[in-house]
Short mmCIF file of C-alpha atoms in Angstrom, two decimals:
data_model
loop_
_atom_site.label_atom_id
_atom_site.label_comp_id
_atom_site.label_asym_id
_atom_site.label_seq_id
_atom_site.Cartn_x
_atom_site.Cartn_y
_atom_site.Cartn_z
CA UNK A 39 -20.31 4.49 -27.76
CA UNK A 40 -23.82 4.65 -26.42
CA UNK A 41 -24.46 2.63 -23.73
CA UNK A 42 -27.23 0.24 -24.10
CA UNK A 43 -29.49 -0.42 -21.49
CA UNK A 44 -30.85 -3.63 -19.86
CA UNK A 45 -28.72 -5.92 -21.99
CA UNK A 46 -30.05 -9.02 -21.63
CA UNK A 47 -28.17 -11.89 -23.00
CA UNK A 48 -29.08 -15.29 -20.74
CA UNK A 49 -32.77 -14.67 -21.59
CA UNK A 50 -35.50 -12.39 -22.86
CA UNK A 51 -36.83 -11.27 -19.52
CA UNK A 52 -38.78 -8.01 -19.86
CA UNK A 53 -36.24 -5.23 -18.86
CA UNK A 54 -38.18 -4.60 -15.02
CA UNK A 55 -37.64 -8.23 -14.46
CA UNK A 56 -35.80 -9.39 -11.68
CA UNK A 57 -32.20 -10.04 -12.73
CA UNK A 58 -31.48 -14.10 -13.50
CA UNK A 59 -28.99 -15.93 -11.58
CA UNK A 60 -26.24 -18.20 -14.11
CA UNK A 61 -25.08 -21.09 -12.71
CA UNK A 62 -21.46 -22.47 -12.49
CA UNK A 63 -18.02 -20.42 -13.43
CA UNK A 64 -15.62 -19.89 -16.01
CA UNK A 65 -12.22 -21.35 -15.86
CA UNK A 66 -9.43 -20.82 -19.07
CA UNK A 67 -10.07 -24.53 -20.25
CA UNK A 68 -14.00 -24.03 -20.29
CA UNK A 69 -13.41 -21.23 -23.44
CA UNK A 70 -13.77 -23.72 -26.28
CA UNK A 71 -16.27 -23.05 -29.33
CA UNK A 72 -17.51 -19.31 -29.73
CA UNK A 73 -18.42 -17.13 -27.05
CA UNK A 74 -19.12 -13.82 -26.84
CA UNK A 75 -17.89 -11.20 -24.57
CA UNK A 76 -19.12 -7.81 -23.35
CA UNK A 77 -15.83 -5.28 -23.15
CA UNK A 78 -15.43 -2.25 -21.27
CA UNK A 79 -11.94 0.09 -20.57
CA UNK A 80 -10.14 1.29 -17.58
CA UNK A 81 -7.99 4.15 -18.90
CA UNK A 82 -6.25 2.84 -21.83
CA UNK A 83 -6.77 -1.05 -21.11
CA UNK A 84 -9.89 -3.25 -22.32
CA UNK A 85 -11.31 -5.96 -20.55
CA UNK A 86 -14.22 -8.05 -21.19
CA UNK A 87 -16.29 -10.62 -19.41
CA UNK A 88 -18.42 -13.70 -20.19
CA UNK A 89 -21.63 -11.75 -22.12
CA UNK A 90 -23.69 -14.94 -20.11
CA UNK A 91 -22.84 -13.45 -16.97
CA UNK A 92 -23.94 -9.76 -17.79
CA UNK A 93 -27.67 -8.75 -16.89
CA UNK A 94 -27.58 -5.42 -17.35
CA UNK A 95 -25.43 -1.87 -17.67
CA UNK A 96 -26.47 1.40 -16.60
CA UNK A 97 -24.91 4.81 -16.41
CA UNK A 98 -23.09 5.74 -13.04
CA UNK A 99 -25.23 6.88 -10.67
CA UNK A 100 -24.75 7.79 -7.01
CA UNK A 101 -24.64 4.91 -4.42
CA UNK A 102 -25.25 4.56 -0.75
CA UNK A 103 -22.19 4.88 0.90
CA UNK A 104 -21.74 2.42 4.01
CA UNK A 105 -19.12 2.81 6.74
CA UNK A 106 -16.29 0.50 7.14
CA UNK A 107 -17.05 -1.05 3.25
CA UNK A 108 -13.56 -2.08 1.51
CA UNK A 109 -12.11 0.79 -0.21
CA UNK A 110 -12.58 -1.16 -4.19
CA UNK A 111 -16.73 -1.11 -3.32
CA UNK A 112 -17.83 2.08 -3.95
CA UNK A 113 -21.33 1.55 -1.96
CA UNK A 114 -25.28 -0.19 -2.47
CA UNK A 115 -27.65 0.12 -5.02
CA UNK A 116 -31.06 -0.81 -4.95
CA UNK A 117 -31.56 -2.35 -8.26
CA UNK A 118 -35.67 -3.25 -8.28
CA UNK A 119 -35.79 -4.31 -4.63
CA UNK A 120 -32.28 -6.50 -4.35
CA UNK A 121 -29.33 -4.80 -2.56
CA UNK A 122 -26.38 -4.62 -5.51
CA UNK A 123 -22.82 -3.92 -3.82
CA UNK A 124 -20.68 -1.97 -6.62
CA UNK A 125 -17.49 -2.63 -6.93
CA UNK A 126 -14.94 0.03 -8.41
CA UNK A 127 -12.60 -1.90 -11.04
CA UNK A 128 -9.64 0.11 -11.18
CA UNK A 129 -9.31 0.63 -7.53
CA UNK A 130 -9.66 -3.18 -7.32
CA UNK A 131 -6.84 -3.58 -9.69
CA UNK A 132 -5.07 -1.24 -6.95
CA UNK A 133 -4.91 1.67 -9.32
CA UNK A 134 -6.80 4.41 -7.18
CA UNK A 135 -10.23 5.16 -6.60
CA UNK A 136 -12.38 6.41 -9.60
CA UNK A 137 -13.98 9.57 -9.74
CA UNK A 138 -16.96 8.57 -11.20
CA UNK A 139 -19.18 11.02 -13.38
CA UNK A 140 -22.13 10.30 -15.44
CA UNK A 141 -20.20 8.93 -18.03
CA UNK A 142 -19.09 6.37 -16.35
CA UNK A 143 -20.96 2.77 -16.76
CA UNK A 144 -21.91 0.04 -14.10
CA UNK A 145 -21.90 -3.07 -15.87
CA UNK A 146 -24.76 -5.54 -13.18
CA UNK A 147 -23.29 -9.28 -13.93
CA UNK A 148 -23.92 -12.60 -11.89
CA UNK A 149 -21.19 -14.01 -9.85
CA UNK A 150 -22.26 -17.78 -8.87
CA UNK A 151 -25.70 -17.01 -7.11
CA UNK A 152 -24.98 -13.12 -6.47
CA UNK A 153 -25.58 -10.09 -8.42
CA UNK A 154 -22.69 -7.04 -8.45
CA UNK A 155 -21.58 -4.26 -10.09
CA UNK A 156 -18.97 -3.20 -11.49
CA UNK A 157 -17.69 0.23 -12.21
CA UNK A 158 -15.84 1.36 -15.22
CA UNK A 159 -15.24 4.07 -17.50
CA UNK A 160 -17.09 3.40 -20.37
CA UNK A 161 -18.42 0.14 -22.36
CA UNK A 162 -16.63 -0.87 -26.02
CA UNK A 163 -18.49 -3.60 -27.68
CA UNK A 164 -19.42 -6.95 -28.07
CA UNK A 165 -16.67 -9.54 -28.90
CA UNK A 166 -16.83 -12.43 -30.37
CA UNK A 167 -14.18 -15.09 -30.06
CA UNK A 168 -13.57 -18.36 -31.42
CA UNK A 169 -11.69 -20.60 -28.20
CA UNK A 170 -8.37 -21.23 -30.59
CA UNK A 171 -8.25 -17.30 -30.79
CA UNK A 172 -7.80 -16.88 -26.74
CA UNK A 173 -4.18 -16.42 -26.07
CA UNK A 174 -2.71 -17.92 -22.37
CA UNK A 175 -1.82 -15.56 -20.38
CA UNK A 176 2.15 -15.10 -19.96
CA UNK A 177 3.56 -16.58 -16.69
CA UNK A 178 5.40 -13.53 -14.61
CA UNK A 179 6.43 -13.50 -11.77
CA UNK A 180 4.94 -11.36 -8.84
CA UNK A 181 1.92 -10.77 -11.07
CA UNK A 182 -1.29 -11.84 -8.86
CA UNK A 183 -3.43 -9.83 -11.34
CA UNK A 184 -3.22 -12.67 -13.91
CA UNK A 185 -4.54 -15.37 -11.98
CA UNK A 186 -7.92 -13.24 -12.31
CA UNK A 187 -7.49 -13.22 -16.10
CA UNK A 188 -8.88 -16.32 -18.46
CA UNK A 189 -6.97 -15.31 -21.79
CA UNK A 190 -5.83 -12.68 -23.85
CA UNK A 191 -7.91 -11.66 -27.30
CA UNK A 192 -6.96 -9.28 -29.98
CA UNK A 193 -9.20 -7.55 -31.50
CA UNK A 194 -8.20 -5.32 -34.13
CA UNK A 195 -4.95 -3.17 -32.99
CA UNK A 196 -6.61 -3.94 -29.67
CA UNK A 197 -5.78 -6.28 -26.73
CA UNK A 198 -8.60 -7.35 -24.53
CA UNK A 199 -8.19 -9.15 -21.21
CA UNK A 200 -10.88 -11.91 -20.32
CA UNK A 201 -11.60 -11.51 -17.06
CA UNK A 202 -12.44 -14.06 -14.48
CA UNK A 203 -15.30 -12.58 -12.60
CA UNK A 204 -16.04 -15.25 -10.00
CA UNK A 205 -12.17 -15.26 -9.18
CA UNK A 206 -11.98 -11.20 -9.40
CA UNK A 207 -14.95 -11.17 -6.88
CA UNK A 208 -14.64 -14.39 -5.11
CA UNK A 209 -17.59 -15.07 -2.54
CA UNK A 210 -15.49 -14.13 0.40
CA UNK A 211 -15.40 -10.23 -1.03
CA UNK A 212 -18.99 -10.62 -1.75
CA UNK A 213 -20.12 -12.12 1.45
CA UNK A 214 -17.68 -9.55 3.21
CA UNK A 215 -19.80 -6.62 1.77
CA UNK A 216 -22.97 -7.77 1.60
CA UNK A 217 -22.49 -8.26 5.60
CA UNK A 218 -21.30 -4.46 5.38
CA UNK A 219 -24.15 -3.49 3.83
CA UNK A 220 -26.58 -5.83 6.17
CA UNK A 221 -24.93 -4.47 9.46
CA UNK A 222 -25.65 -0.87 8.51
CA UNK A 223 -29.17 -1.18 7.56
CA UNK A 224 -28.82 -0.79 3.55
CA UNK A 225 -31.29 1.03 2.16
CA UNK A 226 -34.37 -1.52 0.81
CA UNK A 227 -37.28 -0.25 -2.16
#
């Protein structure tokens, strides 16, 4: 799929516009009506997130690399004069570091009053879901990963986690690497 740049859902802010903040999070019971969700993959699995929350997606490109940053943020990016922290997906799900290429997408959401990235390895669609058609997440034990997850969709043969973005990257990751990226002079436009 080709991946579309400067999606703008929240608003119609020209494309060099500052990125908008949302306000307030998701939680499971807040998925009522229709919403519609922006999926991506890591490997074989889909995941999607709030389509509200996403400002933008670009194509990998390289990052600045700061010392002593947590091994799931992959570095800085200067996106139009505010310091982005990108986050690698699969190595936060604890599945190794990506090698990223050009094919590889950085989906730019909002997480409370913060803007991050988040690396993955390539961008599906654009789901649209009904709340009665989110599934609850099965109870398992020793399975930390699904407190990050709002619901289950299918779509098609397909099943698509929602993902909890605020919970995924809580503040305390954020603030953590932000600080990183303060303390060793990240790079400013």
């Amino acid at each position: 799929m080709e991946v579309e740049q400067n999606i703008s859902p929240a608003s119609s802010a020209p494309a060099d516009a500052p990125p908008q903040i949302a306000e307030g999070s998701d939680t499971a019971s807040e998925i009522q009506g229709i919403q519609q969700f922006v999926t991506f993959a890591i490997g074989n699995e889909e995941y999607a997130v709030d389509i509200m929350k996403v400002r933008e997606i670009q194509a990998w490109s390289e990052v600045t690399i700061l010392p002593n940053q947590p091994s799931y943020m992959r570095g800085v990016l200067n996106l139009r004069g505010i310091i982005v922290p990108i986050f690698d997906l699969r190595c936060r799900f604890g599945q190794g570091v990506t090698d990223a290429t050009s094919i590889h997408v950085v989906v730019i959401v909002a997480v409370k009053d913060r803007i991050i990235g988040i690396l993955v390895d390539r961008v599906s669609d654009i789901l649209t879901v009904e709340g009665s058609e989110i599934c609850k997440v099965p109870d398992l034990d020793d399975r930390q990963d699904e407190e990050h997850i709002l619901g289950l969709v299918t779509a098609g043969e397909r099943m698509v986690a929602l993902l909890d973005i605020a919970s995924l990257f809580h503040s305390e990751i954020i603030e953590t690497s932000i600080d990183v990226a303060d303390a060793n002079g990240a790079p400013q436009s």
